[in-house]
Short mmCIF file of C-alpha atoms in Angstrom, two decimals:
data_model
loop_
_atom_site.label_atom_id
_atom_site.label_comp_id
_atom_site.label_asym_id
_atom_site.label_seq_id
_atom_site.Cartn_x
_atom_site.Cartn_y
_atom_site.Cartn_z
CA UNK A 1 134.80 95.04 193.84
CA UNK A 2 131.28 96.15 194.63
CA UNK A 3 128.82 93.61 195.97
CA UNK A 4 126.71 92.07 193.24
CA UNK A 5 123.59 90.06 193.72
CA UNK A 6 122.75 87.77 190.81
CA UNK A 7 119.80 86.12 192.52
CA UNK A 8 116.83 86.37 190.14
CA UNK A 9 113.62 87.99 191.30
CA UNK A 10 110.36 86.04 191.39
CA UNK A 11 109.27 87.92 188.26
CA UNK A 12 112.36 86.72 186.38
CA UNK A 13 112.09 83.17 187.69
CA UNK A 14 108.51 83.06 186.45
CA UNK A 15 109.49 84.41 183.01
CA UNK A 16 112.40 81.96 182.86
CA UNK A 17 110.11 79.03 183.62
CA UNK A 18 107.50 80.10 181.06
CA UNK A 19 110.10 80.85 178.39
CA UNK A 20 111.81 77.48 178.85
CA UNK A 21 108.43 75.74 178.66
CA UNK A 22 107.58 77.63 175.45
CA UNK A 23 110.94 76.61 173.94
CA UNK A 24 110.30 72.96 174.82
CA UNK A 25 106.76 72.96 173.52
CA UNK A 26 106.99 75.19 170.45
CA UNK A 27 110.54 76.09 169.44
CA UNK A 28 112.80 73.01 169.56
CA UNK A 29 110.20 70.68 168.00
CA UNK A 30 109.67 73.19 165.18
CA UNK A 31 113.32 73.75 164.27
CA UNK A 32 113.08 71.14 161.46
CA UNK A 33 109.80 72.73 160.29
CA UNK A 34 111.51 76.14 160.13
CA UNK A 35 114.37 74.72 158.05
CA UNK A 36 111.96 72.86 155.80
CA UNK A 37 109.81 75.92 155.14
CA UNK A 38 112.89 77.93 154.17
CA UNK A 39 114.05 75.14 151.85
CA UNK A 40 110.65 74.73 150.18
CA UNK A 41 109.42 78.29 149.79
CA UNK A 42 110.86 81.63 148.76
CA UNK A 43 113.91 81.63 151.02
CA UNK A 44 113.62 85.37 151.60
CA UNK A 45 110.03 85.49 152.74
CA UNK A 46 108.93 85.22 156.38
CA UNK A 47 108.07 81.63 157.26
CA UNK A 48 104.57 80.59 158.39
CA UNK A 49 106.00 78.83 161.44
CA UNK A 50 107.72 81.96 162.77
CA UNK A 51 104.60 84.04 162.15
CA UNK A 52 102.42 81.51 163.98
CA UNK A 53 104.79 81.31 166.93
CA UNK A 54 105.14 85.09 167.15
CA UNK A 55 101.39 85.38 167.71
CA UNK A 56 101.57 82.65 170.33
CA UNK A 57 104.55 84.19 172.16
CA UNK A 58 102.93 87.60 172.16
CA UNK A 59 99.71 86.17 173.61
CA UNK A 60 101.79 84.40 176.27
CA UNK A 61 103.41 87.69 177.34
CA UNK A 62 106.84 86.55 176.11
CA UNK A 63 107.32 89.54 173.80
CA UNK A 64 109.81 92.43 173.59
CA UNK A 65 111.54 91.17 176.73
CA UNK A 66 114.76 92.91 175.68
CA UNK A 67 113.45 96.44 176.07
CA UNK A 68 114.17 98.00 179.47
CA UNK A 69 111.73 100.89 178.96
CA UNK A 70 108.55 99.60 180.52
CA UNK A 71 106.38 101.95 178.48
CA UNK A 72 107.07 99.71 175.47
CA UNK A 73 108.73 96.53 176.65
CA UNK A 74 108.94 94.21 179.63
CA UNK A 75 110.88 96.71 181.74
CA UNK A 76 113.62 94.26 182.66
CA UNK A 77 117.14 95.29 183.62
CA UNK A 78 120.12 93.82 181.76
CA UNK A 79 120.74 91.49 184.70
CA UNK A 80 117.12 90.32 184.61
CA UNK A 81 117.12 89.86 180.84
CA UNK A 82 120.37 87.81 180.86
CA UNK A 83 118.90 84.36 181.69
CA UNK A 84 116.02 84.91 179.26
CA UNK A 85 118.21 86.06 176.38
CA UNK A 86 120.45 83.05 177.05
CA UNK A 87 117.49 80.69 176.63
CA UNK A 88 116.52 82.31 173.32
CA UNK A 89 120.11 82.05 172.12
CA UNK A 90 119.86 78.27 172.26
CA UNK A 91 118.08 78.32 168.91
CA UNK A 92 119.85 80.96 166.80
CA UNK A 93 118.14 82.41 163.76
CA UNK A 94 114.78 81.12 164.97
CA UNK A 95 113.90 81.60 168.65
CA UNK A 96 114.91 85.25 169.14
CA UNK A 97 112.59 86.39 166.36
CA UNK A 98 109.70 84.36 167.76
CA UNK A 99 109.89 86.56 170.88
CA UNK A 100 110.61 89.76 168.89
CA UNK A 101 114.07 89.85 170.47
CA UNK A 102 116.28 89.33 167.42
CA UNK A 103 119.23 91.41 166.28
CA UNK A 104 119.47 93.88 164.72
CA UNK A 105 115.81 94.76 165.36
CA UNK A 106 116.43 95.01 169.11
CA UNK A 107 119.22 97.57 168.77
CA UNK A 108 117.26 99.50 166.16
CA UNK A 109 114.18 99.59 168.38
CA UNK A 110 116.30 100.84 171.27
CA UNK A 111 117.64 103.63 169.06
CA UNK A 112 114.11 104.65 168.07
CA UNK A 113 112.89 104.55 171.68
CA UNK A 114 115.81 106.67 172.80
CA UNK A 115 116.26 109.08 169.90
CA UNK A 116 113.23 108.81 167.61
CA UNK A 117 110.85 111.71 167.08
CA UNK A 118 107.14 110.99 167.73
CA UNK A 119 106.63 110.64 163.98
CA UNK A 120 109.65 108.31 163.55
CA UNK A 121 108.40 106.20 166.42
CA UNK A 122 104.93 105.95 164.93
CA UNK A 123 106.21 104.99 161.49
CA UNK A 124 109.07 102.65 162.45
CA UNK A 125 109.07 101.77 166.12
CA UNK A 126 105.44 100.74 166.51
CA UNK A 127 105.46 98.23 163.62
CA UNK A 128 108.82 96.87 164.83
CA UNK A 129 107.50 96.43 168.36
CA UNK A 130 104.47 94.66 166.89
CA UNK A 131 106.71 92.39 164.79
CA UNK A 132 105.02 93.62 161.60
CA UNK A 133 108.23 94.77 159.92
CA UNK A 134 111.91 93.82 160.21
CA UNK A 135 114.93 96.06 160.01
CA UNK A 136 118.55 95.99 159.00
CA UNK A 137 121.55 98.14 159.72
CA UNK A 138 123.80 99.22 156.85
CA UNK A 139 127.23 100.25 158.01
CA UNK A 140 130.19 98.11 156.98
CA UNK A 141 131.53 98.64 153.48
CA UNK A 142 133.59 96.37 151.24
CA UNK A 143 136.16 98.97 150.19
CA UNK A 144 137.31 100.31 153.57
CA UNK A 145 138.27 98.88 156.97
CA UNK A 146 134.94 99.48 158.65
CA UNK A 147 136.16 98.47 162.12
CA UNK A 148 137.27 102.11 162.16
CA UNK A 149 133.87 103.65 161.52
CA UNK A 150 135.43 106.99 160.63
CA UNK A 151 136.49 105.29 157.36
CA UNK A 152 132.94 104.96 156.14
CA UNK A 153 132.58 106.37 152.66
CA UNK A 154 128.84 106.37 152.14
CA UNK A 155 127.65 109.91 151.98
CA UNK A 156 124.40 111.68 152.36
CA UNK A 157 123.64 115.18 151.34
CA UNK A 158 120.71 117.53 151.25
CA UNK A 159 119.72 118.91 147.86
CA UNK A 160 120.15 122.41 149.23
CA UNK A 161 123.79 121.68 150.04
CA UNK A 162 124.77 119.63 147.03
CA UNK A 163 122.34 120.62 144.34
CA UNK A 164 120.93 117.13 144.61
CA UNK A 165 123.86 115.62 142.78
CA UNK A 166 124.82 112.10 143.68
CA UNK A 167 127.86 111.74 145.90
CA UNK A 168 129.28 108.25 146.45
CA UNK A 169 127.81 104.80 146.76
CA UNK A 170 126.90 103.25 150.03
CA UNK A 171 127.80 99.64 149.53
CA UNK A 172 126.92 97.98 152.76
CA UNK A 173 127.11 94.40 153.90
CA UNK A 174 124.15 94.28 156.19
CA UNK A 175 121.04 92.43 157.20
CA UNK A 176 118.27 92.78 154.67
CA UNK A 177 114.59 93.01 155.22
CA UNK A 178 111.87 91.50 153.12
CA UNK A 179 109.23 93.56 154.82
CA UNK A 180 110.07 97.19 154.75
CA UNK A 181 107.03 99.26 153.98
CA UNK A 182 106.76 102.09 151.45
CA UNK A 183 106.82 105.65 152.68
CA UNK A 184 106.47 108.88 150.73
CA UNK A 185 109.74 110.36 149.52
CA UNK A 186 110.62 113.98 149.69
CA UNK A 187 113.79 115.99 150.23
CA UNK A 188 117.16 115.07 151.73
CA UNK A 189 119.14 112.43 149.94
CA UNK A 190 120.73 109.32 151.21
CA UNK A 191 123.67 108.78 148.98
CA UNK A 192 125.03 107.10 145.94
CA UNK A 193 128.01 106.51 143.67
CA UNK B 1 125.00 105.43 158.77
CA UNK B 2 126.75 107.74 156.36
CA UNK B 3 128.72 110.94 156.08
CA UNK B 4 126.75 114.15 156.06
CA UNK B 5 129.72 116.43 156.74
CA UNK B 6 133.03 115.02 155.43
CA UNK B 7 134.86 118.15 156.62
CA UNK B 8 133.48 118.18 160.16
CA UNK B 9 135.26 116.99 163.31
CA UNK B 10 136.10 113.27 163.05
CA UNK B 11 133.20 112.05 165.18
CA UNK B 12 130.65 114.58 163.93
CA UNK B 13 130.83 113.69 160.24
CA UNK B 14 128.26 110.92 160.22
CA UNK B 15 124.52 110.65 160.60
CA UNK B 16 122.04 107.81 160.92
CA UNK B 17 119.11 107.85 158.55
CA UNK B 18 115.95 105.75 158.42
CA UNK B 19 115.45 104.27 154.95
CA UNK B 20 112.61 102.05 153.71
CA UNK B 21 113.99 99.09 151.77
CA UNK B 22 111.65 99.49 148.79
CA UNK B 23 112.88 103.00 148.07
CA UNK B 24 114.01 103.83 144.53
CA UNK B 25 117.81 103.79 144.34
CA UNK B 26 118.30 100.83 146.67
CA UNK B 27 119.54 97.65 145.05
CA UNK B 28 120.48 94.41 146.72
CA UNK B 29 123.43 93.48 144.53
CA UNK B 30 124.52 90.28 146.26
CA UNK B 31 123.38 87.96 149.01
CA UNK B 32 126.47 86.94 150.93
CA UNK B 33 127.06 83.64 152.65
CA UNK B 34 128.76 82.97 155.97
CA UNK B 35 130.90 79.81 155.76
CA UNK B 36 128.44 78.75 153.05
CA UNK B 37 125.26 79.49 155.04
CA UNK B 38 122.94 82.11 153.56
CA UNK B 39 121.06 82.49 156.87
CA UNK B 40 117.73 82.77 155.06
CA UNK B 41 115.26 84.31 155.62
CA UNK B 42 117.35 86.98 157.39
CA UNK B 43 120.51 86.98 155.31
CA UNK B 44 123.41 89.33 154.76
CA UNK B 45 123.35 91.52 151.72
CA UNK B 46 125.53 93.89 149.82
CA UNK B 47 123.35 96.87 149.14
CA UNK B 48 123.93 99.83 146.85
CA UNK B 49 122.25 103.11 147.70
CA UNK B 50 122.29 105.17 144.51
CA UNK B 51 120.86 108.62 145.12
CA UNK B 52 118.12 107.15 147.27
CA UNK B 53 116.02 110.04 148.54
CA UNK B 54 114.26 110.27 151.87
CA UNK B 55 112.65 113.19 153.72
CA UNK B 56 114.99 115.26 155.91
CA UNK B 57 112.82 114.16 158.85
CA UNK B 58 114.26 110.61 158.46
CA UNK B 59 117.56 111.71 160.04
CA UNK B 60 117.86 110.29 163.56
CA UNK B 61 118.60 112.69 166.41
CA UNK B 62 120.20 115.24 164.09
CA UNK B 63 122.94 115.61 161.50
CA UNK B 64 126.41 114.65 162.67
CA UNK B 65 125.15 112.65 165.63
CA UNK B 66 125.64 109.13 164.19
CA UNK B 67 128.53 108.28 166.50
CA UNK B 68 126.61 109.52 169.51
CA UNK B 69 123.77 107.12 168.62
CA UNK B 70 126.21 104.27 167.96
CA UNK B 71 127.67 104.71 171.45
CA UNK B 72 124.22 104.29 172.98
CA UNK B 73 123.18 101.46 170.70
CA UNK B 74 126.14 99.16 170.95
CA UNK B 75 126.30 98.48 174.71
CA UNK B 76 123.02 96.56 174.89
CA UNK B 77 123.60 95.05 171.43
CA UNK B 78 126.95 93.61 172.47
CA UNK B 79 125.77 92.14 175.73
CA UNK B 80 122.74 90.57 174.05
CA UNK B 81 125.03 88.84 171.55
CA UNK B 82 127.02 87.49 174.50
CA UNK B 83 123.96 86.28 176.40
CA UNK B 84 122.65 84.44 173.34
CA UNK B 85 126.04 82.84 172.68
CA UNK B 86 126.20 81.56 176.27
CA UNK B 87 122.88 79.79 175.64
CA UNK B 88 124.20 78.37 172.37
CA UNK B 89 127.34 77.09 174.10
CA UNK B 90 125.23 75.51 176.87
CA UNK B 91 123.24 73.67 174.25
CA UNK B 92 126.41 72.46 172.53
CA UNK B 93 127.79 71.16 175.83
CA UNK B 94 124.50 69.34 176.51
CA UNK B 95 124.69 67.76 173.04
CA UNK B 96 128.30 66.74 173.72
CA UNK B 97 127.37 65.09 177.02
CA UNK B 98 124.48 63.17 175.43
CA UNK B 99 126.72 62.02 172.61
CA UNK B 100 129.63 60.81 174.71
CA UNK B 101 127.34 58.84 176.98
CA UNK B 102 125.74 57.11 173.99
CA UNK B 103 128.87 56.19 171.96
CA UNK B 104 131.36 53.45 172.66
CA UNK B 105 134.92 53.36 171.32
CA UNK B 106 137.92 51.22 172.24
CA UNK B 107 135.86 49.15 174.63
CA UNK B 108 134.20 51.81 176.74
CA UNK B 109 131.82 54.77 176.44
CA UNK B 110 133.44 58.01 175.28
CA UNK B 111 132.19 59.51 178.54
CA UNK B 112 134.61 57.28 180.43
CA UNK B 113 137.66 58.33 178.42
CA UNK B 114 139.98 60.80 180.07
CA UNK B 115 140.45 63.33 177.27
CA UNK B 116 136.69 63.55 176.73
CA UNK B 117 136.09 64.07 180.45
CA UNK B 118 138.76 66.78 180.49
CA UNK B 119 137.07 68.48 177.53
CA UNK B 120 133.70 68.41 179.31
CA UNK B 121 135.29 69.98 182.38
CA UNK B 122 137.07 72.66 180.31
CA UNK B 123 133.78 73.60 178.67
CA UNK B 124 131.91 73.84 181.97
CA UNK B 125 134.63 75.98 183.55
CA UNK B 126 134.83 78.34 180.56
CA UNK B 127 131.06 78.66 180.33
CA UNK B 128 130.59 79.58 183.97
CA UNK B 129 133.49 82.04 183.88
CA UNK B 130 132.05 83.75 180.81
CA UNK B 131 128.55 83.88 182.28
CA UNK B 132 129.74 85.43 185.53
CA UNK B 133 131.69 88.13 183.67
CA UNK B 134 128.63 88.80 181.51
CA UNK B 135 126.43 89.13 184.59
CA UNK B 136 128.95 91.52 186.08
CA UNK B 137 128.81 93.64 182.91
CA UNK B 138 124.99 93.55 183.03
CA UNK B 139 124.98 94.54 186.68
CA UNK B 140 127.30 97.49 186.03
CA UNK B 141 125.23 98.62 183.04
CA UNK B 142 122.16 98.56 185.30
CA UNK B 143 123.73 100.32 188.26
CA UNK B 144 126.38 102.72 186.95
CA UNK B 145 125.59 102.93 183.23
CA UNK B 146 127.01 101.74 179.92
CA UNK B 147 129.84 104.24 179.92
CA UNK B 148 131.29 103.13 183.26
CA UNK B 149 130.70 99.49 182.26
CA UNK B 150 132.64 99.91 179.00
CA UNK B 151 135.63 97.82 180.09
CA UNK B 152 133.40 94.91 181.11
CA UNK B 153 131.32 95.21 177.91
CA UNK B 154 134.54 95.11 175.86
CA UNK B 155 135.84 92.14 177.88
CA UNK B 156 132.75 89.97 177.42
CA UNK B 157 132.63 90.83 173.73
CA UNK B 158 136.04 89.13 173.38
CA UNK B 159 135.68 86.43 176.04
CA UNK B 160 132.25 85.06 175.19
CA UNK B 161 132.61 84.35 171.44
CA UNK B 162 136.06 82.86 172.10
CA UNK B 163 134.56 80.62 174.81
CA UNK B 164 131.58 79.63 172.65
CA UNK B 165 133.83 78.69 169.72
CA UNK B 166 135.95 76.45 171.95
CA UNK B 167 132.93 74.81 173.60
CA UNK B 168 131.20 74.20 170.26
CA UNK B 169 134.46 72.92 168.77
CA UNK B 170 134.83 70.35 171.56
CA UNK B 171 131.24 69.25 170.97
CA UNK B 172 131.97 68.90 167.25
CA UNK B 173 135.06 66.82 168.00
CA UNK B 174 133.10 64.50 170.28
CA UNK B 175 130.51 63.96 167.55
CA UNK B 176 133.14 62.86 165.04
CA UNK B 177 132.35 63.49 161.37
CA UNK B 178 128.68 63.96 162.28
CA UNK B 179 129.71 67.10 164.14
CA UNK B 180 130.67 68.92 160.96
CA UNK B 181 127.49 67.85 159.15
CA UNK B 182 124.19 69.68 159.41
CA UNK B 183 122.63 66.84 161.43
CA UNK B 184 123.41 68.23 164.88
CA UNK B 185 123.36 71.99 164.32
CA UNK B 186 126.92 72.25 165.63
CA UNK B 187 128.52 73.32 162.36
CA UNK B 188 126.05 76.18 161.91
CA UNK B 189 126.39 77.07 165.60
CA UNK B 190 130.16 77.39 165.17
CA UNK B 191 129.75 79.46 162.00
CA UNK B 192 127.36 81.76 163.82
CA UNK B 193 129.57 82.14 166.88
CA UNK B 194 132.56 82.95 164.65
CA UNK B 195 130.73 85.94 163.17
CA UNK B 196 130.31 87.47 166.63
CA UNK B 197 134.08 87.95 166.87
CA UNK B 198 133.46 90.56 164.16
CA UNK B 199 129.93 91.84 164.82
CA UNK B 200 129.66 95.13 166.76
CA UNK B 201 133.41 95.58 166.64
CA UNK B 202 136.19 93.00 166.10
CA UNK B 203 138.14 91.59 169.05
CA UNK B 204 141.05 93.89 168.18
CA UNK B 205 139.01 97.03 168.84
CA UNK B 206 137.77 95.72 172.19
CA UNK B 207 141.21 94.57 173.34
CA UNK B 208 142.56 98.01 172.43
CA UNK B 209 139.82 99.61 174.55
CA UNK B 210 140.62 97.34 177.50
CA UNK B 211 144.36 97.98 177.19
CA UNK B 212 143.82 101.72 177.00
CA UNK B 213 141.78 101.69 180.23
CA UNK B 214 144.30 99.44 181.96
CA UNK B 215 147.34 101.43 180.92
CA UNK B 216 145.58 104.64 181.86
CA UNK B 217 145.45 103.60 185.49
CA UNK B 218 148.08 104.64 188.03
CA UNK B 219 150.24 101.54 187.65
#
């Protein structure tokens, strides 16, 4: 086995200390507030407490820690991110989003950083990095064993290829977003039943 | 992700496409629950895409490259799930320790009863094992890349949720009936951890990947 050094750098120790302090001061005490706001309001709208804490976390430099690319994120390695991600995981459904580090936004942002065109990045990545929109990922389907992704039935076709006729339905169990923003429609289709 | 070329090679049939949620043709037909939790405001929905139209420029990377993107996306996604679950399990073990020090049964604190002490030790051992394996996976991803680290990524994806479920379950047991209520967050923590045995690939797929690598060695 190769030699592995898990000693955290001073940069990570400092982030760890500040993140833990933020959790103690702002996250754990507000868990009941988060639950109450969901229970009292429209359950599918962003809560005021998360929005307030997002602004605070961003100002504190505890933002987009998951993203290794330093052009956009904190530039941490996986090993460096591990203790920080662990701390956020202590309050599931609440803390990760406060720091803009919640799934599936993190994976979707990584995809856009890695594969997005400049226009796709401007339209989708920048607002995600800013925490202005949320994303979901539609993949698993009720009618097929989706653990084998080659089973997926949802189909997409371009009008040139299919005459614009609907193909099959995508029925996807996925995370939903309340915040997706409108964009102009044009050609290629994403599918249907 | 959806099929753009049903007749293409098996792993070139699918593409990933960016879709705004308020597009015509998209209907949220049902909001699903997970062990009764709706996980608002995030949630889990069944969504129908019925001839929803987006510009061709919304295709990511290029037609037929969905699997290629998925390969790149899932390594970090999986390890992040594991890191978060380790934190959740730590919190459950802390709650368990607080509880057993504060409660008395059969004449002495729960914390002085042998089976409870054994459970605390089991949880600490499992947690530290899982964390070390996760750090190893992270280290390999950083130094030799996600592809070479695929065995370790697959291993933690099975080991960590399994560990977290056991640790949370012991914490629930030590809390008595209160553990399965919503008063201590343990019931929802367990429900959440259970979903990770399915998210980003079920255990079966990861064990198959590990077995394939192991059996492919010169034994």
